[in-house]
mmCIF file of C-alpha atoms in Angstrom:
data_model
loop_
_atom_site.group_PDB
_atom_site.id
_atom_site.type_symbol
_atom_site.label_atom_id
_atom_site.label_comp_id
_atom_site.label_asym_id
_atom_site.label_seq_id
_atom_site.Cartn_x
_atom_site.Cartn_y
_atom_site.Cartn_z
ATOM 1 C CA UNK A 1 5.889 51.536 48.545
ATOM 2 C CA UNK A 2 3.481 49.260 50.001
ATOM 3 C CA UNK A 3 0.906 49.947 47.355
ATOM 4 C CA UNK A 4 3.281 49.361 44.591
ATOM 5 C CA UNK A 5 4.290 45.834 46.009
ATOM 6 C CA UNK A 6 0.295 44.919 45.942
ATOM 7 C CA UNK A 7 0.241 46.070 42.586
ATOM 8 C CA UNK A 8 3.074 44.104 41.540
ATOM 9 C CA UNK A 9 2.056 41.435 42.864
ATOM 10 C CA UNK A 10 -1.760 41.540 41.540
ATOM 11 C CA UNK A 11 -0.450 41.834 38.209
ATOM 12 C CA UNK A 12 2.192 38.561 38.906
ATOM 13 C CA UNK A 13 -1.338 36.563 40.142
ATOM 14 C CA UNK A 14 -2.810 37.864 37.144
ATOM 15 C CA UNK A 15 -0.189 36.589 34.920
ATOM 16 C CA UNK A 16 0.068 33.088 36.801
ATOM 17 C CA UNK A 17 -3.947 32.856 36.440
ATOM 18 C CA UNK A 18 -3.486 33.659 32.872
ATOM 19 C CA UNK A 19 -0.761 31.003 32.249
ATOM 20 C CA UNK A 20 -2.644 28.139 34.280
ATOM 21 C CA UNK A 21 -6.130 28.948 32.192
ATOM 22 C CA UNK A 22 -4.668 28.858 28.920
ATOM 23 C CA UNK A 23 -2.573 25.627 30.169
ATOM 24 C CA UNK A 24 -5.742 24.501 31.347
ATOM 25 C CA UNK A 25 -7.345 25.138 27.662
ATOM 26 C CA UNK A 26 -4.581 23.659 25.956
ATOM 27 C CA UNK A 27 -5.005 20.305 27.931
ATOM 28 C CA UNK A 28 -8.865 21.031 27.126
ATOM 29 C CA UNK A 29 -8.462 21.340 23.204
ATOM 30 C CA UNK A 30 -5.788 18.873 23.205
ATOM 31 C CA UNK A 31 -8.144 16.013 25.221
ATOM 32 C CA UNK A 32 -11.017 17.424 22.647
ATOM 33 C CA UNK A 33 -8.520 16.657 19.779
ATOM 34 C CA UNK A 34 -8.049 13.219 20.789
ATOM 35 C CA UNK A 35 -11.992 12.121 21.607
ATOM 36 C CA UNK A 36 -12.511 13.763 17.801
ATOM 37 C CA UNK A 37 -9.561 11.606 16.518
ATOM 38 C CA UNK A 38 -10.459 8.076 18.568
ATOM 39 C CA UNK A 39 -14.182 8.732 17.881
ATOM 40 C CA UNK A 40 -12.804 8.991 13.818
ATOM 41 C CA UNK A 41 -10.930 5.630 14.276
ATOM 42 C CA UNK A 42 -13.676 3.928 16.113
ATOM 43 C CA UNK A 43 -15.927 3.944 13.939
ATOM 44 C CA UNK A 44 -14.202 3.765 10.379
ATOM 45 C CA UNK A 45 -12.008 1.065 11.895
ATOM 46 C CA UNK A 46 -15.312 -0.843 13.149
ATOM 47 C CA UNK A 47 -16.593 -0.403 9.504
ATOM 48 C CA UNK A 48 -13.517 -1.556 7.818
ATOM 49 C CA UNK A 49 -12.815 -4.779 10.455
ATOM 50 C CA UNK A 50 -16.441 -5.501 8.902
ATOM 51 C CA UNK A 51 -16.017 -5.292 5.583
ATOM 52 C CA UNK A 52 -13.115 -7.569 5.588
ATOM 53 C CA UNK A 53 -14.220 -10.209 7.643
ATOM 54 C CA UNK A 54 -17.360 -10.265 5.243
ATOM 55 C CA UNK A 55 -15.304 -10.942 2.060
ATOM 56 C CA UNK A 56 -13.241 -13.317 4.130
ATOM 57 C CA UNK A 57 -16.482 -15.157 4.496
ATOM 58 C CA UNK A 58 -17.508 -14.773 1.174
ATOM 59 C CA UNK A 59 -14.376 -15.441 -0.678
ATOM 60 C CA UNK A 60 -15.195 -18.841 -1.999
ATOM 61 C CA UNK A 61 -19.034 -18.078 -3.066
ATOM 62 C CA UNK A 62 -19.783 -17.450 -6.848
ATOM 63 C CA UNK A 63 -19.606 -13.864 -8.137
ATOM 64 C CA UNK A 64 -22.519 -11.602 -7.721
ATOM 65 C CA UNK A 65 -23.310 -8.038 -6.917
ATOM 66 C CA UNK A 66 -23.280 -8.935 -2.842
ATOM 67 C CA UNK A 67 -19.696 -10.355 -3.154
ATOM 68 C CA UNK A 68 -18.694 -7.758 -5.451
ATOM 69 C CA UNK A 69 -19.943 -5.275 -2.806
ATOM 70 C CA UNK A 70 -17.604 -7.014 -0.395
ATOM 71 C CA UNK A 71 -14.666 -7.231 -2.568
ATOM 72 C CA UNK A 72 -14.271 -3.336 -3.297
ATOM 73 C CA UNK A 73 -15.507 -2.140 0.194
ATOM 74 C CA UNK A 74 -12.764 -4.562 1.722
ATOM 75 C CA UNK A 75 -10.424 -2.800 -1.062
ATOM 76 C CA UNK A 76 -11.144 0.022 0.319
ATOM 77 C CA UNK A 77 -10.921 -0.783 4.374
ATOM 78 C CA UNK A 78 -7.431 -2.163 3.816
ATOM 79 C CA UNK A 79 -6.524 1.330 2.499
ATOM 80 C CA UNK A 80 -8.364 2.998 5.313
ATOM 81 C CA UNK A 81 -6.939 0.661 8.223
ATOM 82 C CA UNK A 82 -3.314 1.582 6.434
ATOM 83 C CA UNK A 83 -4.321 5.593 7.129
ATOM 84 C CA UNK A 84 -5.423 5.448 10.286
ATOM 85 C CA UNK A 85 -2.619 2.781 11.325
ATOM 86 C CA UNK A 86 0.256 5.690 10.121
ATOM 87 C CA UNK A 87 -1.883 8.279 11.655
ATOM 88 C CA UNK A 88 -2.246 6.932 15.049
ATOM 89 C CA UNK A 89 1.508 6.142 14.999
ATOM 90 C CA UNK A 90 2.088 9.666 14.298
ATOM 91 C CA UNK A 91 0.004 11.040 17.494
ATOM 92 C CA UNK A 92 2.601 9.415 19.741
ATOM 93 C CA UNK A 93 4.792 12.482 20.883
ATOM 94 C CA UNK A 94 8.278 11.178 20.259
ATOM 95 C CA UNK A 95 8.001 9.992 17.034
ATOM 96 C CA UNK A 96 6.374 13.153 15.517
ATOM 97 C CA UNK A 97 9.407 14.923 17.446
ATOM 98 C CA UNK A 98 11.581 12.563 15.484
ATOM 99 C CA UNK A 99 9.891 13.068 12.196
ATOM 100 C CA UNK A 100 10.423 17.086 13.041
ATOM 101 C CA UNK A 101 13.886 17.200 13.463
ATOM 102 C CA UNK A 102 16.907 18.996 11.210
ATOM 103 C CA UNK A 103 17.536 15.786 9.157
ATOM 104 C CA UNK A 104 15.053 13.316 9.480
ATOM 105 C CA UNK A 105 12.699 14.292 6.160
ATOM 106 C CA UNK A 106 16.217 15.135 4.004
ATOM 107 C CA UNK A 107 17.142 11.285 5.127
ATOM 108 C CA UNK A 108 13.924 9.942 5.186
ATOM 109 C CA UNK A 109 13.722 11.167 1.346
ATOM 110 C CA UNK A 110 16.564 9.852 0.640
ATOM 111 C CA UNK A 111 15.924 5.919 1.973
ATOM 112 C CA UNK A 112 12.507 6.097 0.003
ATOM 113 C CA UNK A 113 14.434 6.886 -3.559
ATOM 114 C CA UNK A 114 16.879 3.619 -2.724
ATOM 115 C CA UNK A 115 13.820 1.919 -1.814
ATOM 116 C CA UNK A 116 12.097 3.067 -4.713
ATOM 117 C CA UNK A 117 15.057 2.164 -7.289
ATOM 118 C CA UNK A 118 15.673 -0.770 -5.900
ATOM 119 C CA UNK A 119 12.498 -1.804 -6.521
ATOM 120 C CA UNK A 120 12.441 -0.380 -10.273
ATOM 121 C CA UNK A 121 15.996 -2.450 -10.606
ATOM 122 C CA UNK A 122 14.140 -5.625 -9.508
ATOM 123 C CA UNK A 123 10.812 -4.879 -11.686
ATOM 124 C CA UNK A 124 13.212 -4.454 -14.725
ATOM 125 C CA UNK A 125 15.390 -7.933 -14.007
ATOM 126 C CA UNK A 126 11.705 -9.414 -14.226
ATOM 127 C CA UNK A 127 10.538 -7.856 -17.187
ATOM 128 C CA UNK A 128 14.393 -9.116 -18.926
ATOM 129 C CA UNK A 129 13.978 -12.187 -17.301
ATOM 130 C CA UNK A 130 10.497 -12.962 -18.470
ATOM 131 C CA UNK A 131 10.732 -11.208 -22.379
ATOM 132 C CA UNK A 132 13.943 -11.401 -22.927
ATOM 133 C CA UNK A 133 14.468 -7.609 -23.450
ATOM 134 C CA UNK A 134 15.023 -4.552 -22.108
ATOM 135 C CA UNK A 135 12.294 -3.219 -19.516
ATOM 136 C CA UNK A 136 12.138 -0.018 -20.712
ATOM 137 C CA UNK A 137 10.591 -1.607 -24.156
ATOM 138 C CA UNK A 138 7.265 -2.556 -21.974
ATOM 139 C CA UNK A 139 6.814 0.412 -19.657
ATOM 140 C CA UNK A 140 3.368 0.317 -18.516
ATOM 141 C CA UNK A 141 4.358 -3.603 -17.040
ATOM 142 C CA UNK A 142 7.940 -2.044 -15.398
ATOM 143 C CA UNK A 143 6.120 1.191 -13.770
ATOM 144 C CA UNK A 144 2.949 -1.283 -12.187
ATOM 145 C CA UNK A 145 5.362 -4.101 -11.364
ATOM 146 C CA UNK A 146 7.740 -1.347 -9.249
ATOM 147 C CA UNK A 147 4.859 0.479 -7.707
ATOM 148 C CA UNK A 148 3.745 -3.593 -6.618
ATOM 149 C CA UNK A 149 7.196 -4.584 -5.078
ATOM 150 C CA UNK A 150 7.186 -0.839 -3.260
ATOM 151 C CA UNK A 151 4.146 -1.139 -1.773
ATOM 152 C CA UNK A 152 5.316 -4.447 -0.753
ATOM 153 C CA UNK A 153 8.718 -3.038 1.258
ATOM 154 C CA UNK A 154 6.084 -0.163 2.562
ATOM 155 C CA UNK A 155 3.605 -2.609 4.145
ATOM 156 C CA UNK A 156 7.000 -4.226 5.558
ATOM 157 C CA UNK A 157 8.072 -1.509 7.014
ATOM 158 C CA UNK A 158 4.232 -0.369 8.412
ATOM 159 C CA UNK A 159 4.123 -4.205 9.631
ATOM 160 C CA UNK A 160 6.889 -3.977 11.830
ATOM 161 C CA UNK A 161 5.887 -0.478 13.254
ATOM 162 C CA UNK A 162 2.236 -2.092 13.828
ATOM 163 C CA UNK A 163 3.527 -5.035 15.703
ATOM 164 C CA UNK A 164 5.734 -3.190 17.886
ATOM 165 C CA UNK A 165 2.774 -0.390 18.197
ATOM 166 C CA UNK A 166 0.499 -4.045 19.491
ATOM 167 C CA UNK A 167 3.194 -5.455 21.550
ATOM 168 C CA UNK A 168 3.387 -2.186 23.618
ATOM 169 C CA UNK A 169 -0.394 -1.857 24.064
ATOM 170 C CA UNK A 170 -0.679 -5.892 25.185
ATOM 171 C CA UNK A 171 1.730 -5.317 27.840
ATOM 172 C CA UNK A 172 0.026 -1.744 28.731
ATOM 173 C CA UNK A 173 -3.360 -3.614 28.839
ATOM 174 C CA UNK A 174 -2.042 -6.771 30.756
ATOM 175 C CA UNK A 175 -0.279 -4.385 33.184
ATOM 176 C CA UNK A 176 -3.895 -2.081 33.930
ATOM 177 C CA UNK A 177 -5.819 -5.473 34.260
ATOM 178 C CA UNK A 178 -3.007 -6.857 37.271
ATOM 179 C CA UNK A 179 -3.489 -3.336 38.974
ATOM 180 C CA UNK A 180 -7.034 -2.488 38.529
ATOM 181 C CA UNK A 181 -8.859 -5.627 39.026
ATOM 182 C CA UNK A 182 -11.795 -3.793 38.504
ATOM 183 C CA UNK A 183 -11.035 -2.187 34.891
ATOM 184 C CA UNK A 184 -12.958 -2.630 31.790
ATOM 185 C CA UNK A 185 -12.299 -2.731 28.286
ATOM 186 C CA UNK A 186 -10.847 0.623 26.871
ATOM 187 C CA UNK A 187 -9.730 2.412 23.982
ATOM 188 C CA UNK A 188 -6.252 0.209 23.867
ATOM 189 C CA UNK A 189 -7.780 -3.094 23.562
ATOM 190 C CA UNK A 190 -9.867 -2.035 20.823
ATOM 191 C CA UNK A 191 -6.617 -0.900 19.387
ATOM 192 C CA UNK A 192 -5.165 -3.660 20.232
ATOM 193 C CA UNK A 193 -8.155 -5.857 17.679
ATOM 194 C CA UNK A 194 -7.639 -3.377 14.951
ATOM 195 C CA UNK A 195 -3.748 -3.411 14.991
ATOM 196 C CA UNK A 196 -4.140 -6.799 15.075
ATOM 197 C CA UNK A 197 -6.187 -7.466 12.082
ATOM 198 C CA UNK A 198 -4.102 -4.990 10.874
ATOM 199 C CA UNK A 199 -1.189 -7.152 11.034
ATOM 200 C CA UNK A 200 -3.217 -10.105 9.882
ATOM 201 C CA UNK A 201 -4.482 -8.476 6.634
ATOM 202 C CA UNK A 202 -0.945 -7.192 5.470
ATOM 203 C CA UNK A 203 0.631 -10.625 6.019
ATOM 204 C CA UNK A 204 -1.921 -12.343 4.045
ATOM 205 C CA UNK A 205 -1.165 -9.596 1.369
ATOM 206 C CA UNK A 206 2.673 -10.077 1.061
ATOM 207 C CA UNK A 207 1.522 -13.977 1.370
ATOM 208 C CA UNK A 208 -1.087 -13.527 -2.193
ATOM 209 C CA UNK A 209 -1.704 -9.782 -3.654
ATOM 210 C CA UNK A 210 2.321 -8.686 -3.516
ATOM 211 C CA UNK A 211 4.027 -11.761 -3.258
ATOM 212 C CA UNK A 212 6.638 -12.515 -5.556
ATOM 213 C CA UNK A 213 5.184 -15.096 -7.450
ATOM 214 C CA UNK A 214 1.956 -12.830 -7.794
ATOM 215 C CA UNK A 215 3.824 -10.044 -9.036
ATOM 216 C CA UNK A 216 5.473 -11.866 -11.466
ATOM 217 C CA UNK A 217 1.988 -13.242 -12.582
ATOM 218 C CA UNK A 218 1.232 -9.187 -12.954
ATOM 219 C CA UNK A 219 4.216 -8.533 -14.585
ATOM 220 C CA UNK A 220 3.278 -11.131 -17.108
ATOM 221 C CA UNK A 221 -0.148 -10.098 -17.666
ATOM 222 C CA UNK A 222 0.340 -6.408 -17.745
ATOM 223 C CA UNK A 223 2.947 -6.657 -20.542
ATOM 224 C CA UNK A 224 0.637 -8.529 -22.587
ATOM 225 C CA UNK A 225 -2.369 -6.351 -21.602
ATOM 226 C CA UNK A 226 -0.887 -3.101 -21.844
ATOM 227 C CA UNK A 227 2.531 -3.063 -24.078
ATOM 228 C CA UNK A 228 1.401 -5.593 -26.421
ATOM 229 C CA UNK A 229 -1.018 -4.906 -29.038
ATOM 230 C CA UNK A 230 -2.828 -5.820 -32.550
ATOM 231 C CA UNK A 231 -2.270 -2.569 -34.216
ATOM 232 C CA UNK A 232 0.438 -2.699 -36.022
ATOM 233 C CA UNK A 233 2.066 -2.584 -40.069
ATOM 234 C CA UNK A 234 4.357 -5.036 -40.167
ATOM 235 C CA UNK A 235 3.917 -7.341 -42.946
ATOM 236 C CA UNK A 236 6.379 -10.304 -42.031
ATOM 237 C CA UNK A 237 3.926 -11.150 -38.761
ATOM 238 C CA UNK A 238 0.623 -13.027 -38.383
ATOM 239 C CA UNK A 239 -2.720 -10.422 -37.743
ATOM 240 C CA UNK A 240 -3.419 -13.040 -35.010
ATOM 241 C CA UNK A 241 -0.379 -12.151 -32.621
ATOM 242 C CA UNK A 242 0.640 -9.397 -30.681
ATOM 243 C CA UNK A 243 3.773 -6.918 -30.757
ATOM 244 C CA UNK A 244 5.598 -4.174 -28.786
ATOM 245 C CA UNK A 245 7.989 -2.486 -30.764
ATOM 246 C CA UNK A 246 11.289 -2.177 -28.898
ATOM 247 C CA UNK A 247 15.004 -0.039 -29.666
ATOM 248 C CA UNK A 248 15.170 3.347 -30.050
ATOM 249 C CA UNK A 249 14.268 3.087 -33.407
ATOM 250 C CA UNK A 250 11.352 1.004 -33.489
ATOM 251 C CA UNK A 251 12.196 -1.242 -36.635
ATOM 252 C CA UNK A 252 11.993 -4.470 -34.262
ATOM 253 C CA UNK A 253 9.568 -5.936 -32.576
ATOM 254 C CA UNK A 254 8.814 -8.315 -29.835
ATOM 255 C CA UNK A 255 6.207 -11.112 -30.931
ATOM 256 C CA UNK A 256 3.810 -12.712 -28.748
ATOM 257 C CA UNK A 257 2.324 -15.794 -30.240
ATOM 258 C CA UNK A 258 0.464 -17.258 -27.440
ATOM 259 C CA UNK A 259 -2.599 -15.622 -28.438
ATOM 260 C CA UNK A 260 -4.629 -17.103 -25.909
ATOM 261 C CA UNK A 261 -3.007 -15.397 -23.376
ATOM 262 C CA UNK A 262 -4.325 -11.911 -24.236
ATOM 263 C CA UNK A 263 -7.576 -12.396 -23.087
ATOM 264 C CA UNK A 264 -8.853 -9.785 -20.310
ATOM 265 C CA UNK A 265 -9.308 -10.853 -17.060
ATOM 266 C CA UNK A 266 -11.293 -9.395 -13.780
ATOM 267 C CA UNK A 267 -9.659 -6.794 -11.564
ATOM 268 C CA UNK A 268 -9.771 -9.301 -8.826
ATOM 269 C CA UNK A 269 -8.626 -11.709 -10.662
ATOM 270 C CA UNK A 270 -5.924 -10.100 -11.699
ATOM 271 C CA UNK A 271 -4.881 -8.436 -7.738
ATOM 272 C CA UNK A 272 -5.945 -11.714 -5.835
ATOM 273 C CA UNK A 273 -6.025 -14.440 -7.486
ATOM 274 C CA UNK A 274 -3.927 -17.022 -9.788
ATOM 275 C CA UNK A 275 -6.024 -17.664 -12.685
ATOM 276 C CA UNK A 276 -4.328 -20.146 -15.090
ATOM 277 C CA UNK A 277 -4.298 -17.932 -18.314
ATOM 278 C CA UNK A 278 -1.738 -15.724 -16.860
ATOM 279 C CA UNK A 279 0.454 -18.711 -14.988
ATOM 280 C CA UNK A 280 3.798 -17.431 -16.571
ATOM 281 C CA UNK A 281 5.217 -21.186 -15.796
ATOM 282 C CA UNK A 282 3.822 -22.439 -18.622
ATOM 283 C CA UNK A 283 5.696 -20.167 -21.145
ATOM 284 C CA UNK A 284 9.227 -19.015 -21.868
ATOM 285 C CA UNK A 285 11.200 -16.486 -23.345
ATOM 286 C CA UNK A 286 11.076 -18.613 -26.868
ATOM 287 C CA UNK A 287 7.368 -17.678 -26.698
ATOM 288 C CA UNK A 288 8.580 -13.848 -27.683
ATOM 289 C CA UNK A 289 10.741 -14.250 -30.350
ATOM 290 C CA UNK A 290 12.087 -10.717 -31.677
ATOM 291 C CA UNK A 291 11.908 -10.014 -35.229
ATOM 292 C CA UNK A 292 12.590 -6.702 -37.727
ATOM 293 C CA UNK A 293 9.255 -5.249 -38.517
ATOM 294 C CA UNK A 294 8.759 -5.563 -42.408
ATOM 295 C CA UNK A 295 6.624 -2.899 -44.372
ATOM 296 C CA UNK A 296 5.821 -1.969 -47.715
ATOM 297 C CA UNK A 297 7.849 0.301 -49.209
ATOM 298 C CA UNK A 298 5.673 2.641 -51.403
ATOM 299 C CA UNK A 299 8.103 4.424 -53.204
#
């Protein structure tokens, strides 16, 4: 009897030694996991903050290949400080338990298609408001315009999450520096910079790249870039102007006789800046006068 008991109970010390080393890995691969995933940040955040400040400081000099450099690896920082922004929210525990649960994706879904035709309704009361017809006549200027007013309710929505995200670290920080007199810089203030140029970079964006005047600006241009063109048969209008056939049946057409207007500009012209040959004050809906669209009949 008493040699079954020590058996027992070897294999029950077995078992618990089994348990606490593969707790003790877990905590090991999960502390592993999170030096890879800080490392990660530090240094593409580090690299990003960089490149932004640098076209900050550049912004006003004359265009060349070094401030062209600037411009696109900026470009590209924003869209890496968005990534790891939603991926570092995601590491905290209780949201990705959130995110996991029965409903949340179904309803989650579901907000992002009002969101997103809410934003097509908006793009197409634009497009009227500017033309004077139907959006769907000009649809490469109503599917831009609606991705720029969603990405604008997106970096919203990220803003808010980032500024309660930096809140929550300032107090954590403020609180370890009254305790540990003796505590240096960490992870968490570093956070704290990036979050915070974070939150700096997407104001100044709803402010000038997705603001509303700016997207109407887009709107404008992208219609007459895109929808508009020269090649077309209709005898009644002028070779020098510019049409987008409209109706189901394509036998009218929407005229634009500001010809000036149709003449390309940069990229970053066009997604930062308000050049004056797209400033849609200028112009009305009388500008786009819609017409039938005369040909010859050869029979």
């Amino acid at each position: 009897m008493t040699d079954q008991t020590n058996t027992t109970l070897e294999k029950l010390t077995a078992i618990e030694k089994s348990v606490k080393e593969i707790e003790v890995k877990g905590k090991y691969q999960s502390l592993i996991e999170r030096d890879e995933f800080f490392t990660f940040f530090n240094i593409l955040s580090f690299l990003s903050v960089s490149l932004i400040i640098g076209f900050a400081i550049n912004i006003n000099e004359p265009d060349s290949l070094h401030r062209d450099i600037f411009f696109w690896g900026s470009l590209f920082s924003k869209l890496a400080l968005y990534i790891l922004i939603i991926n570092y929210i995601y590491r905290f525990k209780f949201i990705t338990y959130f995110y996991e649960l029965k409903f949340t994706k179904v309803i989650t879904t579901f907000i992002f298609s009002i969101v997103l035709l809410f934003c097509n309704t908006k793009a197409s009361s634009l497009i009227n408001d500017l033309f004077g017809v139907p959006a769907h006549d000009l649809p490469y200027s109503l599917a831009f315009t609606t991705t720029f007013y969603l990405i604008n309710y997106i970096s919203n929505a990220l803003l808010i999450i980032g500024v309660i995200c930096l809140i929550g670290l300032v107090i954590l920080c403020v609180a370890d520096a009254f305790t540990d007199k003796n505590a240096t810089p960490n992870q968490n203030w570093w956070t704290v910079a990036v979050l915070l140029i974070f939150a700096i970079t997407t104001v100044g964006m709803q402010n000038k790249e997705v603001s509303e005047a700016s997207i109407k600006q887009k709107a404008y241009w992208l219609a007459l870039q895109m929808d508009f063109n020269q090649n077309y048969y209709c005898q009644n209008i002028k070779k020098d102007y510019s049409v987008a056939f409209i109706g189901s049946n394509q036998e009218k057409v929407i005229v634009n006789m500001n010809t000036v207007q149709s003449k390309p500009i940069k990229f970053e012209d066009f997604l930062t800046r308000t050049p004056i040959s797209i400033n849609t004050n200028l112009y009305g809906k009388t500008d786009f006068p819609v017409v039938s669209c005369k040909v010859i009949d050869i029979n």
